[in-house]
């Protein structure tokens, strides 16, 4: 039997879903130089965010059906790469395949705009032969602030936070802090470094780091702190008058307010990295400790 050529489906995000943005497919091809790269268009260019989210969830069924109709050897030569809402679609496609006992070769979620506690995230690893790579950026301004504020979904975005507990066959990779300075994206506005830093949800940042990881680069080492509520990082008072220390590790602290009962996580520089309910913050701090090992 002839060996089939590897195929990569690139599933784009919101407002970029109908045709490839300049240079994006070239970036994906650089990450997968021996594969056939296909741009998978979907109906996600509605400026009304909830409508595009609903469309993404519906389109995932179409993609899952298309993959399910392929012969087994074609499925096991397929890699899905999804950015933003495309990452959401990818997670749902994998979950539908897993429910039917099917697998593809691998999947890469980049800045996925899907709730971090979504049930499909727990399922998705079972539909991939190689570990699913979740490329996350805790400093992604779109996911951390815009998605969390106006997204209409209760949980924070998986693409910025990962999950509170490990998922089967899923590896979270955190982008370096200086990724925006390391990658040229070719947009006219990107010549202004400040704008480039703010608009750090761009797919090219994620694709470049995925390429490095696939090429064997060591993880960035950056600690990802899962969020409960949207958090603006800032220095805090740490006089221990109003706060009890519940746990600590490597200079990091988990504290509980003596009056309100809510908790916060401080990094070694006494910057607030996350805050929220006690159960969620305890789970988040356990993940921080795992990353420090």
GROMACS .gro file of C-alpha atoms in nm:
model
  293
    1UNK     CA    1   0.000   0.000   0.000
    2UNK     CA    2   0.132   0.342  -0.094
    3UNK     CA    3   0.203   0.580   0.194
    4UNK     CA    4  -0.029   0.877   0.181
    5UNK     CA    5   0.114   1.228   0.196
    6UNK     CA    6   0.051   1.408   0.524
    7UNK     CA    7  -0.228   1.666   0.513
    8UNK     CA    8  -0.271   1.972   0.736
    9UNK     CA    9  -0.599   2.153   0.766
   10UNK     CA   10  -0.563   2.512   0.884
   11UNK     CA   11  -0.886   2.638   1.041
   12UNK     CA   12  -0.872   3.018   1.086
   13UNK     CA   13  -1.031   3.238   1.347
   14UNK     CA   14  -1.292   3.511   1.364
   15UNK     CA   15  -1.308   3.762   1.077
   16UNK     CA   16  -1.039   3.567   0.889
   17UNK     CA   17  -1.247   3.261   0.814
   18UNK     CA   18  -1.331   3.298   0.445
   19UNK     CA   19  -0.990   3.349   0.288
   20UNK     CA   20  -0.631   3.327   0.411
   21UNK     CA   21  -0.471   3.636   0.557
   22UNK     CA   22  -0.152   3.747   0.384
   23UNK     CA   23   0.136   3.509   0.449
   24UNK     CA   24  -0.051   3.283   0.692
   25UNK     CA   25  -0.051   2.970   0.477
   26UNK     CA   26   0.320   3.021   0.410
   27UNK     CA   27   0.377   3.023   0.786
   28UNK     CA   28   0.180   2.702   0.828
   29UNK     CA   29   0.374   2.543   0.543
   30UNK     CA   30   0.701   2.640   0.713
   31UNK     CA   31   0.580   2.458   1.024
   32UNK     CA   32   0.487   2.150   0.818
   33UNK     CA   33   0.731   2.155   0.523
   34UNK     CA   34   0.651   1.801   0.399
   35UNK     CA   35   0.272   1.823   0.426
   36UNK     CA   36  -0.004   1.940   0.198
   37UNK     CA   37  -0.162   2.243   0.366
   38UNK     CA   38  -0.530   2.317   0.307
   39UNK     CA   39  -0.716   2.630   0.416
   40UNK     CA   40  -1.054   2.527   0.558
   41UNK     CA   41  -1.294   2.816   0.518
   42UNK     CA   42  -1.602   2.848   0.738
   43UNK     CA   43  -1.876   3.101   0.806
   44UNK     CA   44  -1.710   3.310   1.075
   45UNK     CA   45  -1.683   3.661   0.938
   46UNK     CA   46  -1.990   3.801   1.111
   47UNK     CA   47  -1.888   4.109   1.311
   48UNK     CA   48  -2.137   4.009   1.581
   49UNK     CA   49  -1.925   3.785   1.805
   50UNK     CA   50  -2.203   3.559   1.945
   51UNK     CA   51  -2.322   3.479   1.592
   52UNK     CA   52  -1.971   3.378   1.486
   53UNK     CA   53  -1.934   3.165   1.801
   54UNK     CA   54  -2.261   2.988   1.720
   55UNK     CA   55  -2.145   2.939   1.361
   56UNK     CA   56  -1.815   2.790   1.481
   57UNK     CA   57  -1.996   2.535   1.696
   58UNK     CA   58  -2.220   2.438   1.403
   59UNK     CA   59  -1.932   2.422   1.155
   60UNK     CA   60  -1.746   2.179   1.382
   61UNK     CA   61  -2.010   1.917   1.307
   62UNK     CA   62  -1.955   1.966   0.933
   63UNK     CA   63  -1.579   1.925   0.965
   64UNK     CA   64  -1.618   1.622   1.192
   65UNK     CA   65  -1.851   1.456   0.941
   66UNK     CA   66  -1.608   1.529   0.656
   67UNK     CA   67  -1.325   1.364   0.848
   68UNK     CA   68  -1.541   1.070   0.956
   69UNK     CA   69  -1.619   0.996   0.590
   70UNK     CA   70  -1.249   0.961   0.508
   71UNK     CA   71  -1.086   0.616   0.503
   72UNK     CA   72  -0.888   0.533   0.819
   73UNK     CA   73  -0.551   0.580   0.648
   74UNK     CA   74  -0.650   0.933   0.541
   75UNK     CA   75  -0.761   1.024   0.894
   76UNK     CA   76  -0.435   0.905   1.047
   77UNK     CA   77  -0.241   1.125   0.804
   78UNK     CA   78  -0.440   1.435   0.895
   79UNK     CA   79  -0.332   1.714   1.131
   80UNK     CA   80  -0.572   1.989   1.235
   81UNK     CA   81  -0.438   2.336   1.317
   82UNK     CA   82  -0.689   2.586   1.451
   83UNK     CA   83  -0.646   2.945   1.567
   84UNK     CA   84  -0.888   3.132   1.798
   85UNK     CA   85  -1.240   3.025   1.700
   86UNK     CA   86  -1.067   2.783   1.464
   87UNK     CA   87  -0.914   2.630   1.777
   88UNK     CA   88  -1.262   2.604   1.923
   89UNK     CA   89  -1.377   2.422   1.610
   90UNK     CA   90  -1.077   2.190   1.630
   91UNK     CA   91  -1.152   2.097   1.991
   92UNK     CA   92  -1.514   2.018   1.906
   93UNK     CA   93  -1.418   1.818   1.597
   94UNK     CA   94  -1.182   1.607   1.806
   95UNK     CA   95  -1.449   1.550   2.069
   96UNK     CA   96  -1.699   1.431   1.807
   97UNK     CA   97  -1.440   1.195   1.657
   98UNK     CA   98  -1.350   1.063   2.003
   99UNK     CA   99  -1.715   0.987   2.071
  100UNK     CA  100  -1.710   0.765   1.763
  101UNK     CA  101  -1.377   0.598   1.838
  102UNK     CA  102  -1.191   0.773   1.555
  103UNK     CA  103  -0.845   0.930   1.553
  104UNK     CA  104  -0.645   1.170   1.342
  105UNK     CA  105  -0.267   1.208   1.347
  106UNK     CA  106  -0.247   1.523   1.561
  107UNK     CA  107  -0.409   1.856   1.639
  108UNK     CA  108  -0.272   2.196   1.740
  109UNK     CA  109  -0.492   2.453   1.911
  110UNK     CA  110  -0.352   2.805   1.903
  111UNK     CA  111  -0.508   3.067   2.130
  112UNK     CA  112  -0.830   2.866   2.130
  113UNK     CA  113  -1.141   3.076   2.202
  114UNK     CA  114  -1.328   2.810   2.396
  115UNK     CA  115  -1.411   2.802   2.769
  116UNK     CA  116  -1.136   2.644   2.976
  117UNK     CA  117  -1.390   2.416   3.145
  118UNK     CA  118  -1.567   2.305   2.827
  119UNK     CA  119  -1.644   1.929   2.831
  120UNK     CA  120  -1.504   1.886   2.479
  121UNK     CA  121  -1.155   1.979   2.600
  122UNK     CA  122  -1.152   1.673   2.824
  123UNK     CA  123  -1.252   1.449   2.533
  124UNK     CA  124  -1.033   1.587   2.255
  125UNK     CA  125  -0.706   1.412   2.337
  126UNK     CA  126  -0.862   1.071   2.275
  127UNK     CA  127  -0.902   1.154   1.904
  128UNK     CA  128  -0.532   1.223   1.837
  129UNK     CA  129  -0.255   0.969   1.792
  130UNK     CA  130   0.011   1.219   1.899
  131UNK     CA  131  -0.051   1.455   2.191
  132UNK     CA  132  -0.273   1.752   2.115
  133UNK     CA  133  -0.060   2.066   2.140
  134UNK     CA  134  -0.240   2.358   2.301
  135UNK     CA  135  -0.038   2.673   2.233
  136UNK     CA  136  -0.147   2.922   2.498
  137UNK     CA  137  -0.057   3.281   2.574
  138UNK     CA  138  -0.149   3.408   2.923
  139UNK     CA  139  -0.081   3.763   2.800
  140UNK     CA  140  -0.314   3.740   2.499
  141UNK     CA  141  -0.511   4.062   2.538
  142UNK     CA  142  -0.805   3.951   2.324
  143UNK     CA  143  -0.856   3.627   2.515
  144UNK     CA  144  -0.771   3.755   2.861
  145UNK     CA  145  -0.978   4.073   2.857
  146UNK     CA  146  -1.207   4.104   2.554
  147UNK     CA  147  -1.322   3.739   2.546
  148UNK     CA  148  -1.365   3.726   2.923
  149UNK     CA  149  -1.557   4.055   2.933
  150UNK     CA  150  -1.788   4.040   2.631
  151UNK     CA  151  -1.766   3.678   2.522
  152UNK     CA  152  -2.084   3.580   2.701
  153UNK     CA  153  -1.931   3.257   2.837
  154UNK     CA  154  -1.875   3.205   3.207
  155UNK     CA  155  -1.529   3.049   3.203
  156UNK     CA  156  -1.207   3.209   3.088
  157UNK     CA  157  -1.056   3.118   2.751
  158UNK     CA  158  -0.861   2.794   2.719
  159UNK     CA  159  -0.613   2.965   2.487
  160UNK     CA  160  -0.503   3.202   2.761
  161UNK     CA  161  -0.535   2.980   3.067
  162UNK     CA  162  -0.523   2.614   2.978
  163UNK     CA  163  -0.723   2.395   3.215
  164UNK     CA  164  -0.727   2.369   3.591
  165UNK     CA  165  -0.648   1.997   3.575
  166UNK     CA  166  -0.444   1.796   3.320
  167UNK     CA  167  -0.630   1.646   3.022
  168UNK     CA  168  -0.551   1.309   2.868
  169UNK     CA  169  -0.307   1.331   2.575
  170UNK     CA  170  -0.299   1.714   2.577
  171UNK     CA  171   0.019   1.918   2.622
  172UNK     CA  172  -0.001   2.290   2.696
  173UNK     CA  173   0.279   2.505   2.551
  174UNK     CA  174   0.312   2.863   2.676
  175UNK     CA  175   0.442   3.126   2.435
  176UNK     CA  176   0.747   3.328   2.545
  177UNK     CA  177   0.684   3.669   2.696
  178UNK     CA  178   0.872   3.839   2.411
  179UNK     CA  179   0.704   3.651   2.125
  180UNK     CA  180   0.576   3.976   1.968
  181UNK     CA  181   0.932   4.107   1.940
  182UNK     CA  182   1.060   3.782   1.794
  183UNK     CA  183   0.809   3.746   1.509
  184UNK     CA  184   0.748   3.975   1.213
  185UNK     CA  185   0.386   3.956   1.099
  186UNK     CA  186   0.390   4.188   0.796
  187UNK     CA  187   0.087   4.400   0.888
  188UNK     CA  188   0.126   4.774   0.829
  189UNK     CA  189   0.024   4.861   1.185
  190UNK     CA  190   0.282   4.618   1.323
  191UNK     CA  191   0.565   4.862   1.256
  192UNK     CA  192   0.453   5.030   1.579
  193UNK     CA  193   0.583   4.801   1.851
  194UNK     CA  194   0.324   4.912   2.106
  195UNK     CA  195   0.036   4.819   1.875
  196UNK     CA  196   0.202   4.491   1.794
  197UNK     CA  197   0.230   4.409   2.163
  198UNK     CA  198  -0.137   4.491   2.225
  199UNK     CA  199  -0.260   4.300   1.920
  200UNK     CA  200  -0.082   3.983   2.028
  201UNK     CA  201  -0.367   3.747   1.934
  202UNK     CA  202  -0.242   3.741   1.573
  203UNK     CA  203  -0.218   3.390   1.431
  204UNK     CA  204   0.139   3.434   1.310
  205UNK     CA  205   0.270   3.462   1.666
  206UNK     CA  206   0.107   3.131   1.754
  207UNK     CA  207   0.207   2.956   1.431
  208UNK     CA  208   0.570   3.053   1.475
  209UNK     CA  209   0.585   2.918   1.828
  210UNK     CA  210   0.408   2.598   1.719
  211UNK     CA  211   0.674   2.560   1.450
  212UNK     CA  212   0.949   2.591   1.711
  213UNK     CA  213   0.787   2.336   1.941
  214UNK     CA  214   0.743   2.091   1.654
  215UNK     CA  215   1.109   2.148   1.570
  216UNK     CA  216   1.215   2.041   1.918
  217UNK     CA  217   1.256   2.375   2.097
  218UNK     CA  218   1.238   2.350   2.472
  219UNK     CA  219   0.927   2.499   2.641
  220UNK     CA  220   0.946   2.869   2.722
  221UNK     CA  221   0.945   2.804   3.096
  222UNK     CA  222   0.685   3.074   3.155
  223UNK     CA  223   0.440   2.991   3.433
  224UNK     CA  224   0.077   2.993   3.321
  225UNK     CA  225  -0.168   3.078   3.598
  226UNK     CA  226  -0.527   2.974   3.525
  227UNK     CA  227  -0.773   3.258   3.585
  228UNK     CA  228  -1.107   3.254   3.761
  229UNK     CA  229  -1.204   3.617   3.703
  230UNK     CA  230  -1.039   3.863   3.460
  231UNK     CA  231  -0.720   3.989   3.626
  232UNK     CA  232  -0.515   4.300   3.561
  233UNK     CA  233  -0.165   4.221   3.678
  234UNK     CA  234  -0.042   4.469   3.935
  235UNK     CA  235   0.162   4.506   4.250
  236UNK     CA  236  -0.038   4.455   4.568
  237UNK     CA  237  -0.009   4.526   4.938
  238UNK     CA  238   0.131   4.220   5.111
  239UNK     CA  239   0.141   4.329   5.476
  240UNK     CA  240  -0.048   4.014   5.584
  241UNK     CA  241  -0.301   4.218   5.782
  242UNK     CA  242  -0.596   4.119   5.565
  243UNK     CA  243  -0.456   3.803   5.409
  244UNK     CA  244  -0.376   3.449   5.524
  245UNK     CA  245  -0.120   3.244   5.331
  246UNK     CA  246  -0.280   2.913   5.231
  247UNK     CA  247   0.014   2.776   5.033
  248UNK     CA  248   0.348   2.884   4.889
  249UNK     CA  249   0.611   2.750   4.652
  250UNK     CA  250   0.917   2.898   4.482
  251UNK     CA  251   0.829   3.251   4.589
  252UNK     CA  252   0.467   3.216   4.472
  253UNK     CA  253   0.186   3.254   4.726
  254UNK     CA  254  -0.178   3.156   4.751
  255UNK     CA  255  -0.356   3.393   4.989
  256UNK     CA  256  -0.710   3.423   5.126
  257UNK     CA  257  -0.873   3.747   5.231
  258UNK     CA  258  -0.980   3.736   5.596
  259UNK     CA  259  -1.289   3.950   5.531
  260UNK     CA  260  -1.425   3.859   5.187
  261UNK     CA  261  -1.297   3.501   5.167
  262UNK     CA  262  -1.177   3.537   4.809
  263UNK     CA  263  -0.827   3.425   4.715
  264UNK     CA  264  -0.541   3.557   4.509
  265UNK     CA  265  -0.215   3.421   4.366
  266UNK     CA  266   0.098   3.637   4.390
  267UNK     CA  267   0.412   3.580   4.186
  268UNK     CA  268   0.762   3.618   4.338
  269UNK     CA  269   0.758   3.990   4.252
  270UNK     CA  270   0.437   4.036   4.455
  271UNK     CA  271   0.234   4.092   4.141
  272UNK     CA  272  -0.121   3.960   4.149
  273UNK     CA  273  -0.137   3.684   3.887
  274UNK     CA  274  -0.494   3.567   3.952
  275UNK     CA  275  -0.785   3.609   4.190
  276UNK     CA  276  -1.118   3.440   4.247
  277UNK     CA  277  -1.301   3.176   4.443
  278UNK     CA  278  -1.108   2.954   4.683
  279UNK     CA  279  -1.166   2.619   4.510
  280UNK     CA  280  -1.064   2.755   4.170
  281UNK     CA  281  -0.759   2.935   4.309
  282UNK     CA  282  -0.645   2.625   4.496
  283UNK     CA  283  -0.665   2.426   4.173
  284UNK     CA  284  -0.483   2.703   3.986
  285UNK     CA  285  -0.206   2.711   4.246
  286UNK     CA  286  -0.160   2.334   4.218
  287UNK     CA  287  -0.100   2.384   3.848
  288UNK     CA  288   0.151   2.660   3.923
  289UNK     CA  289   0.341   2.425   4.156
  290UNK     CA  290   0.348   2.154   3.890
  291UNK     CA  291   0.506   2.397   3.645
  292UNK     CA  292   0.770   2.496   3.901
  293UNK     CA  293   0.894   2.139   3.940
   0.00000   0.00000   0.00000
